[in-house]
XYZ file of C-alpha atoms in Angstrom:
647
model
C 0.000 0.000 0.000
C 1.295 3.382 -0.970
C 1.906 6.052 1.680
C -0.224 9.171 1.493
C 1.799 12.143 2.403
C -1.300 14.111 3.186
C -2.023 11.791 6.089
C 1.429 12.015 7.594
C 1.612 14.229 10.697
C 4.984 15.362 9.598
C 4.039 16.016 5.984
C 4.481 19.494 4.568
C 0.859 19.947 3.432
C -2.023 19.873 5.928
C 0.225 18.553 8.633
C -0.677 19.196 12.430
C 1.659 21.208 14.626
C 3.387 19.118 17.267
C 1.737 19.290 20.718
C 3.536 21.743 23.085
C 5.564 20.189 25.906
C 4.101 20.188 29.433
C 6.993 22.306 30.730
C 6.609 25.156 28.261
C 3.887 27.246 30.018
C 5.646 26.931 33.360
C 8.958 28.051 31.869
C 7.213 31.177 30.642
C 5.795 31.773 34.151
C 9.274 31.331 35.639
C 10.732 33.692 33.065
C 8.372 36.515 33.939
C 8.476 35.847 37.729
C 4.775 35.118 38.104
C 3.173 34.542 41.486
C 2.676 31.032 42.841
C -1.063 31.207 42.176
C -0.436 31.680 38.431
C 1.074 28.173 38.183
C -2.378 26.621 38.593
C -3.648 28.261 35.391
C -2.148 25.842 32.750
C -3.571 22.835 34.584
C -6.996 24.449 34.922
C -7.070 25.361 31.190
C -6.085 21.813 30.165
C -8.840 20.340 32.329
C -11.349 22.812 30.864
C -10.352 21.861 27.263
C -10.714 18.159 28.010
C -7.087 17.246 27.581
C -6.329 13.556 28.113
C -5.351 12.382 31.590
C -1.769 11.766 30.466
C -1.487 15.377 29.462
C -3.002 16.524 32.772
C -0.563 14.372 34.753
C 2.369 15.736 32.767
C 1.251 19.279 33.471
C 0.855 18.520 37.212
C 4.339 17.058 37.303
C 5.784 20.046 35.434
C 3.934 22.425 37.764
C 5.484 20.789 40.826
C 8.935 21.006 39.325
C 8.386 24.632 38.337
C 7.183 25.586 41.837
C 10.242 23.913 43.343
C 12.469 25.825 40.930
C 10.562 29.023 41.756
C 10.965 28.419 45.503
C 14.653 27.715 45.029
C 15.075 30.912 42.987
C 13.137 32.889 45.600
C 15.292 31.429 48.333
C 18.438 32.300 46.433
C 17.247 35.849 45.854
C 16.272 36.180 49.514
C 19.591 34.745 50.623
C 21.376 37.126 48.256
C 19.477 40.067 49.778
C 20.259 38.837 53.278
C 23.929 38.426 52.497
C 23.968 41.853 50.881
C 22.369 43.402 53.965
C 24.803 41.584 56.245
C 27.703 42.753 54.061
C 26.463 46.354 54.197
C 26.051 46.133 57.944
C 29.543 44.686 58.328
C 30.827 47.521 56.148
C 29.103 50.039 58.456
C 30.676 48.285 61.406
C 34.134 48.528 59.824
C 33.742 52.289 59.566
C 32.085 52.654 62.956
C 31.694 56.264 64.001
C 28.433 56.338 65.897
C 27.286 53.223 67.765
C 23.691 54.446 67.865
C 23.607 54.883 64.074
C 25.017 51.367 63.458
C 22.499 49.746 65.831
C 19.691 51.719 64.193
C 20.814 50.454 60.752
C 20.831 46.881 62.052
C 17.238 46.994 63.317
C 16.103 48.771 60.129
C 17.575 46.025 57.902
C 16.317 43.253 60.169
C 12.805 44.702 59.959
C 13.039 45.038 56.180
C 14.408 41.550 55.455
C 12.048 39.754 57.843
C 9.145 41.952 56.648
C 7.994 42.664 60.201
C 6.091 45.647 61.546
C 8.635 46.411 64.275
C 12.262 45.618 65.092
C 14.034 46.667 68.269
C 17.132 46.011 70.386
C 17.626 45.946 74.153
C 20.859 46.035 76.169
C 21.599 44.613 79.621
C 22.244 46.980 82.527
C 24.566 45.123 84.988
C 24.269 47.855 87.618
C 20.467 47.469 87.826
C 20.259 43.789 86.924
C 17.771 44.283 84.079
C 17.636 45.043 80.339
C 16.424 48.257 78.697
C 15.244 49.416 75.266
C 18.164 50.831 73.220
C 16.848 51.364 69.638
C 13.510 50.741 67.890
C 12.307 50.782 64.280
C 8.621 50.974 63.400
C 7.542 51.580 67.014
C 4.767 54.109 67.665
C 4.129 53.733 71.429
C 6.218 55.905 73.766
C 5.714 53.579 76.745
C 7.002 50.625 74.715
C 10.104 52.596 73.669
C 10.990 53.191 77.346
C 10.478 49.625 78.626
C 12.845 47.949 81.084
C 12.664 44.168 81.536
C 13.884 42.288 84.568
C 15.945 39.157 83.965
C 13.500 36.311 83.244
C 10.550 38.682 82.654
C 8.765 38.546 79.303
C 10.198 36.986 76.167
C 13.174 39.372 76.092
C 14.009 38.838 79.762
C 13.988 35.073 79.197
C 16.298 35.389 76.180
C 18.669 37.616 78.194
C 18.665 35.137 81.067
C 19.005 31.865 79.097
C 21.127 33.087 76.111
C 18.753 31.222 73.759
C 16.426 32.545 71.021
C 12.686 32.459 71.731
C 9.744 32.960 69.393
C 6.019 33.240 69.999
C 3.186 33.417 67.502
C 0.887 35.110 70.054
C 2.710 36.747 72.991
C -0.375 37.623 75.060
C -1.534 33.987 75.118
C 1.889 32.395 75.545
C 2.299 31.004 79.074
C 5.994 30.165 78.713
C 6.978 33.706 79.657
C 6.680 35.572 82.954
C 4.133 38.272 82.217
C 4.274 41.552 84.126
C 1.864 44.465 83.999
C 4.566 46.882 82.802
C 5.753 44.685 79.931
C 2.281 43.529 78.889
C 1.041 47.125 78.883
C 3.948 48.231 76.665
C 3.425 45.316 74.250
C -0.327 46.010 74.180
C 0.245 49.723 73.476
C 2.444 48.758 70.524
C -0.109 46.155 69.376
C 2.473 43.368 69.019
C 1.359 39.739 68.634
C 4.174 37.624 67.151
C 7.663 38.246 68.569
C 11.069 36.723 67.797
C 14.035 37.477 70.079
C 17.668 36.360 69.717
C 20.531 37.024 72.163
C 23.436 39.409 71.568
C 26.496 37.454 72.676
C 30.023 38.576 73.539
C 31.810 35.324 74.152
C 29.730 33.419 76.720
C 27.996 36.554 77.994
C 24.634 37.965 76.905
C 24.759 41.743 76.528
C 21.308 42.287 75.008
C 18.518 41.001 72.757
C 17.526 41.748 69.120
C 13.808 41.459 68.290
C 11.558 41.289 65.230
C 7.802 41.533 65.835
C 4.488 41.686 63.973
C 1.115 43.116 64.920
C -0.554 39.910 63.683
C -0.129 36.211 64.405
C 2.816 34.782 62.504
C 5.130 31.771 62.518
C 8.800 32.677 62.059
C 10.755 30.214 59.912
C 14.063 28.661 60.885
C 15.900 30.686 58.229
C 14.451 33.922 59.609
C 15.573 33.032 63.127
C 19.083 32.324 61.788
C 19.080 35.627 59.866
C 18.103 37.632 62.942
C 20.822 35.781 64.860
C 23.373 36.949 62.256
C 22.254 40.550 62.727
C 22.506 40.061 66.491
C 26.106 38.893 66.084
C 26.872 42.046 64.085
C 25.175 44.208 66.730
C 27.240 42.550 69.474
C 30.390 43.118 67.412
C 29.419 46.778 66.949
C 28.951 47.222 70.678
C 32.226 45.455 71.420
C 34.024 47.609 68.850
C 32.511 50.767 70.314
C 33.603 49.707 73.799
C 37.115 48.998 72.541
C 37.222 52.390 70.821
C 36.027 54.027 74.041
C 38.694 52.217 76.057
C 41.302 53.199 73.462
C 40.236 56.829 73.678
C 40.410 56.654 77.469
C 43.880 55.099 77.266
C 45.005 57.827 74.873
C 43.511 60.421 77.175
C 45.371 58.927 80.122
C 48.586 59.015 78.118
C 47.971 62.660 77.282
C 47.309 63.410 80.931
C 50.466 61.534 81.884
C 52.415 63.664 79.434
C 50.868 66.776 80.909
C 51.833 65.596 84.393
C 55.378 64.983 83.225
C 55.500 68.452 81.680
C 54.094 69.985 84.840
C 56.349 67.969 87.151
C 59.196 70.421 86.757
C 56.913 73.280 87.807
C 55.651 71.272 90.777
C 59.162 70.417 91.950
C 60.131 74.039 91.602
C 57.123 75.070 93.712
C 58.052 72.470 96.339
C 61.594 73.818 96.482
C 60.252 77.359 96.776
C 57.955 76.519 99.673
C 60.773 74.594 101.411
C 62.959 77.688 101.303
C 60.155 79.913 102.553
C 59.255 77.613 105.441
C 62.899 77.303 106.473
C 63.153 81.096 106.529
C 59.987 81.348 108.645
C 61.362 78.903 111.214
C 64.662 80.764 111.421
C 63.067 84.165 111.964
C 60.416 82.857 114.383
C 57.353 83.264 112.183
C 53.871 82.225 113.267
C 51.261 79.801 111.964
C 49.543 82.493 109.917
C 52.862 83.304 108.228
C 53.126 79.634 107.241
C 49.566 79.685 105.886
C 50.286 82.820 103.861
C 53.492 81.362 102.384
C 51.813 78.102 101.365
C 48.861 80.067 99.913
C 51.219 81.899 97.557
C 53.043 78.767 96.435
C 49.926 76.608 95.954
C 47.951 79.453 94.392
C 45.085 79.014 96.840
C 43.808 80.068 100.253
C 45.358 78.222 103.204
C 44.009 78.826 106.710
C 44.943 77.549 110.151
C 41.986 76.168 112.126
C 42.124 75.002 115.721
C 40.944 71.532 116.719
C 37.420 72.758 117.548
C 36.619 74.668 114.355
C 38.312 72.255 111.906
C 35.991 69.668 110.265
C 35.926 66.618 112.553
C 35.960 63.629 110.160
C 38.651 64.886 107.756
C 40.730 66.053 110.720
C 40.576 62.637 112.416
C 41.318 60.868 109.115
C 44.330 63.090 108.419
C 45.681 62.601 111.920
C 45.292 58.804 111.718
C 46.725 58.538 108.182
C 49.451 61.146 108.512
C 48.498 62.727 105.177
C 46.306 65.555 103.944
C 42.697 64.467 103.357
C 40.264 65.862 100.813
C 37.052 67.377 102.204
C 34.814 68.310 99.277
C 36.663 71.062 97.426
C 39.060 71.564 100.367
C 42.095 69.714 101.751
C 42.733 69.232 105.481
C 46.167 68.467 106.970
C 46.213 67.743 110.699
C 48.671 69.686 112.871
C 49.690 67.358 115.713
C 52.661 66.853 118.006
C 53.406 64.315 120.696
C 49.991 62.680 120.369
C 48.206 66.004 120.845
C 46.002 67.484 118.133
C 46.800 71.192 117.783
C 44.636 72.092 114.787
C 44.795 71.842 111.003
C 45.900 73.618 107.844
C 42.925 73.888 105.454
C 43.452 74.564 101.749
C 40.208 76.101 100.420
C 38.658 75.514 96.994
C 41.446 73.431 95.474
C 39.984 69.925 94.754
C 42.517 68.919 92.079
C 45.621 68.987 94.259
C 48.794 67.546 92.762
C 50.430 64.780 94.897
C 53.590 66.867 95.275
C 51.510 69.885 96.324
C 49.691 67.600 98.764
C 53.025 66.684 100.352
C 53.910 70.370 100.432
C 50.747 71.026 102.455
C 51.653 68.137 104.777
C 55.189 69.515 105.326
C 53.682 72.920 106.058
C 51.465 71.260 108.696
C 54.567 69.685 110.247
C 56.359 73.044 110.323
C 53.241 74.582 111.873
C 53.283 71.987 114.661
C 56.967 72.786 115.355
C 56.208 76.508 115.508
C 53.279 75.879 117.847
C 55.447 73.757 120.124
C 58.110 76.445 120.144
C 55.538 79.085 120.904
C 54.058 76.880 123.599
C 57.457 76.488 125.239
C 57.893 80.230 125.158
C 54.416 80.768 126.548
C 54.672 78.272 129.402
C 56.169 81.001 131.557
C 53.214 83.206 130.681
C 50.854 80.341 131.474
C 52.448 79.899 134.866
C 51.937 83.605 135.459
C 48.300 83.229 134.443
C 47.960 80.299 136.835
C 49.539 82.277 139.643
C 47.120 85.171 139.102
C 44.139 82.814 139.113
C 45.491 81.098 142.235
C 45.685 84.511 143.926
C 42.079 85.271 142.911
C 40.911 81.904 144.203
C 42.806 82.215 147.475
C 42.083 85.967 147.821
C 45.725 86.616 148.697
C 46.131 89.880 146.820
C 43.304 92.309 147.503
C 44.740 95.396 145.827
C 42.370 95.903 142.839
C 44.866 98.131 141.013
C 47.641 95.520 141.156
C 45.255 92.762 140.103
C 44.135 94.780 137.068
C 47.737 95.540 136.099
C 48.764 91.905 136.345
C 45.712 90.874 134.294
C 46.355 93.572 131.668
C 49.884 92.252 131.076
C 48.233 88.925 130.272
C 45.622 90.623 128.033
C 42.832 89.794 130.483
C 40.160 92.222 131.743
C 38.983 91.621 135.313
C 36.205 94.207 134.900
C 34.471 92.090 132.234
C 31.862 89.423 132.975
C 33.471 86.022 133.478
C 32.539 82.394 134.161
C 34.576 80.088 136.382
C 34.820 76.540 134.987
C 35.996 73.441 136.851
C 37.325 70.760 134.484
C 38.227 67.193 135.376
C 39.456 64.191 133.405
C 37.427 60.975 133.229
C 40.082 58.229 132.947
C 38.606 55.062 134.512
C 41.106 52.260 135.038
C 44.071 54.409 134.004
C 47.401 53.805 135.693
C 49.118 56.599 137.573
C 51.549 57.395 134.748
C 48.810 57.613 132.158
C 46.641 59.766 134.397
C 49.539 62.143 135.155
C 50.280 62.533 131.432
C 46.607 63.172 130.718
C 46.455 65.827 133.442
C 49.480 67.567 131.946
C 47.801 67.576 128.549
C 44.610 68.912 130.124
C 46.457 71.746 131.855
C 48.334 72.548 128.643
C 45.166 72.557 126.554
C 43.290 74.632 129.142
C 46.140 77.130 129.321
C 46.214 77.434 125.553
C 42.439 77.978 125.477
C 42.652 80.589 128.226
C 45.428 82.460 126.401
C 43.496 82.551 123.122
C 40.283 83.614 124.901
C 41.982 86.273 127.089
C 41.245 84.319 130.251
C 43.159 82.510 133.009
C 43.782 78.830 133.810
C 45.412 76.903 136.659
C 45.816 73.316 137.819
C 43.831 72.719 141.006
C 42.340 69.852 143.034
C 43.417 67.143 140.569
C 41.827 69.002 137.681
C 41.918 72.402 136.010
C 40.076 75.628 136.701
C 39.497 78.260 134.014
C 38.335 81.854 134.221
C 36.930 82.810 130.794
C 35.165 86.004 129.694
C 31.473 85.710 128.738
C 30.051 87.713 125.844
C 26.682 89.433 126.146
C 25.042 87.004 123.716
C 26.486 83.883 125.373
C 25.345 81.752 128.326
C 27.390 80.007 130.984
C 25.937 76.605 130.044
C 26.878 77.059 126.356
C 30.415 78.064 127.317
C 30.677 74.973 129.550
C 29.598 72.648 126.755
C 32.011 74.172 124.246
C 34.870 74.006 126.733
C 34.174 70.322 127.512
C 34.156 69.493 123.799
C 37.347 71.457 123.129
C 39.308 69.963 126.019
C 38.086 66.412 125.329
C 39.186 66.721 121.706
C 42.548 68.201 122.680
C 43.519 65.519 125.213
C 41.625 62.567 123.620
C 39.958 61.792 126.916
C 36.559 62.618 128.350
C 36.671 65.940 130.206
C 33.724 66.994 132.369
C 33.210 70.732 132.899
C 31.027 72.438 135.504
C 30.416 76.187 135.172
C 29.444 78.897 137.635
C 26.903 81.591 137.031
C 28.346 84.757 135.441
C 30.467 86.829 137.884
C 31.592 90.462 137.683
C 33.904 92.980 139.351
C 36.553 90.377 140.138
C 39.267 92.891 141.041
C 37.212 94.379 143.872
C 35.485 91.177 144.980
C 38.148 88.484 144.888
C 36.107 86.175 147.126
C 33.604 85.920 144.262
C 36.034 83.763 142.264
C 36.395 81.196 145.061
C 32.602 80.999 145.500
C 32.079 80.645 141.752
C 34.706 77.903 141.612
C 32.874 76.013 144.373
C 29.646 76.325 142.357
C 31.408 75.009 139.245
C 32.711 72.033 141.214
C 29.202 71.252 142.474
C 27.909 71.282 138.891
C 30.800 69.054 137.826
C 30.036 66.547 140.611
C 26.348 66.608 139.682
C 27.156 65.760 136.064
C 29.235 62.777 137.137
C 26.563 61.553 139.581
C 23.908 61.839 136.847
C 26.009 59.716 134.463
C 26.838 62.658 132.211
C 30.617 62.485 132.363
C 32.323 64.202 129.447
C 29.666 66.925 129.221
C 29.582 70.558 130.293
C 26.800 72.303 132.217
C 25.937 75.172 134.551
C 23.444 75.292 137.434
C 20.718 76.589 135.116
C 20.842 73.268 133.231
C 19.704 71.213 136.253
C 16.210 72.649 136.817
C 15.224 72.862 140.490
C 18.406 70.943 141.362
C 20.242 74.018 140.130
C 18.868 75.942 143.123
C 20.914 73.670 145.363
C 23.998 73.832 143.141
C 24.046 77.574 142.498
C 25.885 79.843 144.893
C 23.385 82.692 144.604
C 20.117 80.665 144.890
C 18.568 82.493 141.931
C 14.932 81.682 142.779
C 13.417 84.304 140.510
C 15.575 83.051 137.647
C 14.380 79.486 138.252
C 10.740 80.605 138.275
C 11.267 82.624 135.112
C 12.931 79.715 133.280
C 10.304 77.226 134.423
C 6.989 79.102 134.031
C 7.845 82.652 133.024
C 5.869 82.346 129.763
C 2.668 81.629 131.712
C 3.204 84.492 134.175
C 3.903 86.920 131.335
C 0.804 85.760 129.443
C -1.422 86.364 132.483
C 0.096 89.790 133.038
C -0.392 90.895 129.419
C -3.810 89.310 128.767
C -5.395 89.502 132.206
C -5.991 85.737 132.162
C -5.912 83.254 135.034
C -3.530 80.568 133.757
C -1.235 80.523 136.836
C -4.213 80.017 139.152
C -5.561 77.301 136.819
C -2.184 75.573 136.790
C -2.015 75.685 140.589
C -5.547 74.254 140.916
C -4.823 71.569 138.334
C -1.848 70.176 140.280
C -3.685 70.588 143.608
C -6.556 68.492 142.149
C -4.248 65.626 141.214
C -4.106 66.753 137.575
C -7.845 66.059 137.154
C -9.710 68.521 134.873
C -13.030 67.577 136.462
C -11.874 68.391 140.010
C -10.054 71.484 138.702
C -13.284 72.966 137.277
C -14.979 72.430 140.663
C -12.149 74.209 142.457
C -12.271 77.144 140.022
C -16.070 77.123 139.592
C -15.804 77.143 135.801
C -16.950 74.831 133.034
C -14.755 71.838 132.226
C -14.347 73.143 128.652
C -12.847 76.324 130.076
C -10.337 74.220 132.008
C -9.479 72.274 128.858
C -8.945 75.476 126.871
C -6.684 76.923 129.569
C -4.642 73.708 129.814
C -4.231 73.690 126.036
C -2.944 77.275 126.167
C -0.552 76.326 129.007
C 0.746 73.421 126.912
C 1.523 75.762 124.034
C 3.393 78.101 126.381
C 5.362 75.461 128.345
C 5.885 72.831 125.650
C 4.326 69.406 124.967
C 6.171 67.619 127.814
C 4.997 69.937 130.588
C 2.974 67.146 132.252
C 5.847 64.632 132.308
C 6.878 63.680 135.876
C 10.159 65.624 135.849
C 8.677 68.788 134.291
C 5.568 68.605 136.456
C 7.734 68.467 139.593
C 9.731 71.536 138.510
C 6.566 73.451 137.604
C 4.944 72.678 140.965
C 8.062 73.862 142.797
C 8.133 77.011 140.645
C 4.425 77.625 141.438
C 5.097 77.436 145.166
C 8.125 79.695 144.946
C 6.132 82.141 142.811
C 3.278 82.113 145.303
C 5.724 82.556 148.196
C 7.484 85.451 146.442
C 4.085 87.099 145.867
C 3.115 86.698 149.502
C 6.429 88.202 150.675
C 6.255 91.144 148.292
C 2.586 91.684 149.189
C-alpha cells in the first residue's frame, strides 16, 4: 500500500503542529516571575479543554517542578538580599563612628528583610540587673520605647537570662513567659502579637537582645531566626568595637594626661623647692602659723588657713591625723597639725579639689612646720601660762586684795577683770588608768586649758586634781553654752573625756576676789552633779539642772528658776489679764484632774481644757511629764511665796 503524504503528521501539506511540551507554560511563568497562584492556570485550562489524563498528569508534574524551581530561585534571591544586607552592615561596622547609628541600621535592615512591623534592640544593665530598650524601628508607642525588663521577665528577659532565642506566635496567650503588667502594657500599646528574640552574645555573655515583631499572628521560619541571629552577632560586634574604641580613647587620654603631668612635674618640683625655702626662713626668723599659711597660699595658688581643733571639720581632721596625710574634704584639703599625740589644729586649703600629689606633700610639710612653731611658741608661753595660773590662784585664794595691782597683772596677760566672766571646773574621766597615764593626761589637760585661756583672754590653773578656768562671757552667750564648748574642746585636745562644771556669770573680780572662790565652788558642784547623773564628758551650769540648780548655784537664783520654768505663763497672764497661773495651781492641787479642777475654780470643764491647752503651748508638749511637772509645781510654790512676801 502506498503512503499518502497528506495523512502524515509530519508532511508538509495539511500537517498538524506538534503538541507543546508540558513544561513550556511553566517556563514562561518562571521567566516573567509570576506569582505562585499563576502556576495553577495551565492545569486548569487543560482540564477545561478536556485534555487527556496523560497530558493533565504531565502538566501537574511540570507544575510541581516549576514551583520547586521558583521556591529555590526565591530562596536564592532572599539569601542574596540577606547576604547583601549583612555585608552592608559589616561595612558600616568597619567604619564605625556612631554606635547608635550602626544599631539603628541593624534593626532597620532586620525589619526590612524579615518583613515585620517592628524591630528593636535591648541592652543589659549590669548595675540594675535588668535590660532596657536601646533602639527601635517601626515603634509608635512611647511607653514601649521606654520599657525595662527584669531578667526572666517577658520573652526578652527570658532570652537575656538563658542566652537562647525564643519565638512566639501570640505573645499575650503564651504562658511560657513571665508576664508583668509593665511589659504587657507596653506590648499592648504597641499592638504586638508575634515576637522573635535572639541574644546578643560577647563570648559566653549575653549583653542584650535583638527582636523582630508583627502586629498579627505569625510563625517565624528557621531561616528567619538564623538571619536575625546573624544581625545580632553584628550588633554585638558593633557594641564590642565601640567599647574597645572608648577604652582606646580613654587610654590615649590617660597618656595625654600623663604627658601633661610629666611636663608639669618640673613646675611642681620648683614650687616644692620654693615653699621649702620659705618655710625654712619662717622657722629661722620665728614666724607664726599664719605666716606659714600665707606662704603656702602663695606657692599653691590658693587660700590656706589655720583652724584650731574645735573649728576644723571633725571627720577629715581625724582621718588626716590617723593617716598622717592631707585628706580631701569636698573642694578643700585638710592636713592635721599634731605633736606628741596632741592634736593642735589643722591647715585647710580652700577651693582646690585637684591637688597635685607633690603639692599635697607640700601642704603636709607645712602642717609639720606649723606643729613645730606651735610647740616652740608653747614652750615660750609656758612662763606666761604659769603667770596666768599664779594670778588665778591669787584670785581663788584671795591673797592679793589690791584691785589696782590685780588689774595691772591681768592687763599684762591681756585679760580684763572688769568684764563678765565664768569660772569653769574641768576634770578628766580616765577610769582604770594607771598613775603614769593619768599624770600625762592631766598635763595635757592643763596645757590645753592654758592654751584655750590664752586665746580667749582668760586665766587657767591646775587645782584639786583638775583644772580651773576663768573665761570672759560675751553678752550674747550663756554660761551653760560656754561649759559645753569648753568640755568638747578639752576632750578633743587631750583625747579623753573631760567633764566641765560652770558657775553663774560673775563680775567685778578685782574688787570682789572672794567671788572667784565661791564661783569655783559652784562650778565644782555642777561638775560633781554631772558625774553623779552619768553625764561624764559633758559641760553644764546650774541653770541646766532645773530645780536641782537651786541647790547647786551659789546665789540661789529663785526668781531666775521661776522665770525659766513658768515665766511664759506668768507673762501671758500679766499681758492678757488671764488666770492661767491660778488654773495651773488648781490643776496640780486636784491631782491633775480637769473635772476636780473645774470644781475648784467654779468654771466649766471646757474652760479648764482650753486653759490647759494654752498652758501646753506656752510650756511645751512635755509639761505634764513627771520631771517637768515636779519643777513646775516647785516654781508655782516659789512664785506664790514670792508674791506673799512682796505683798
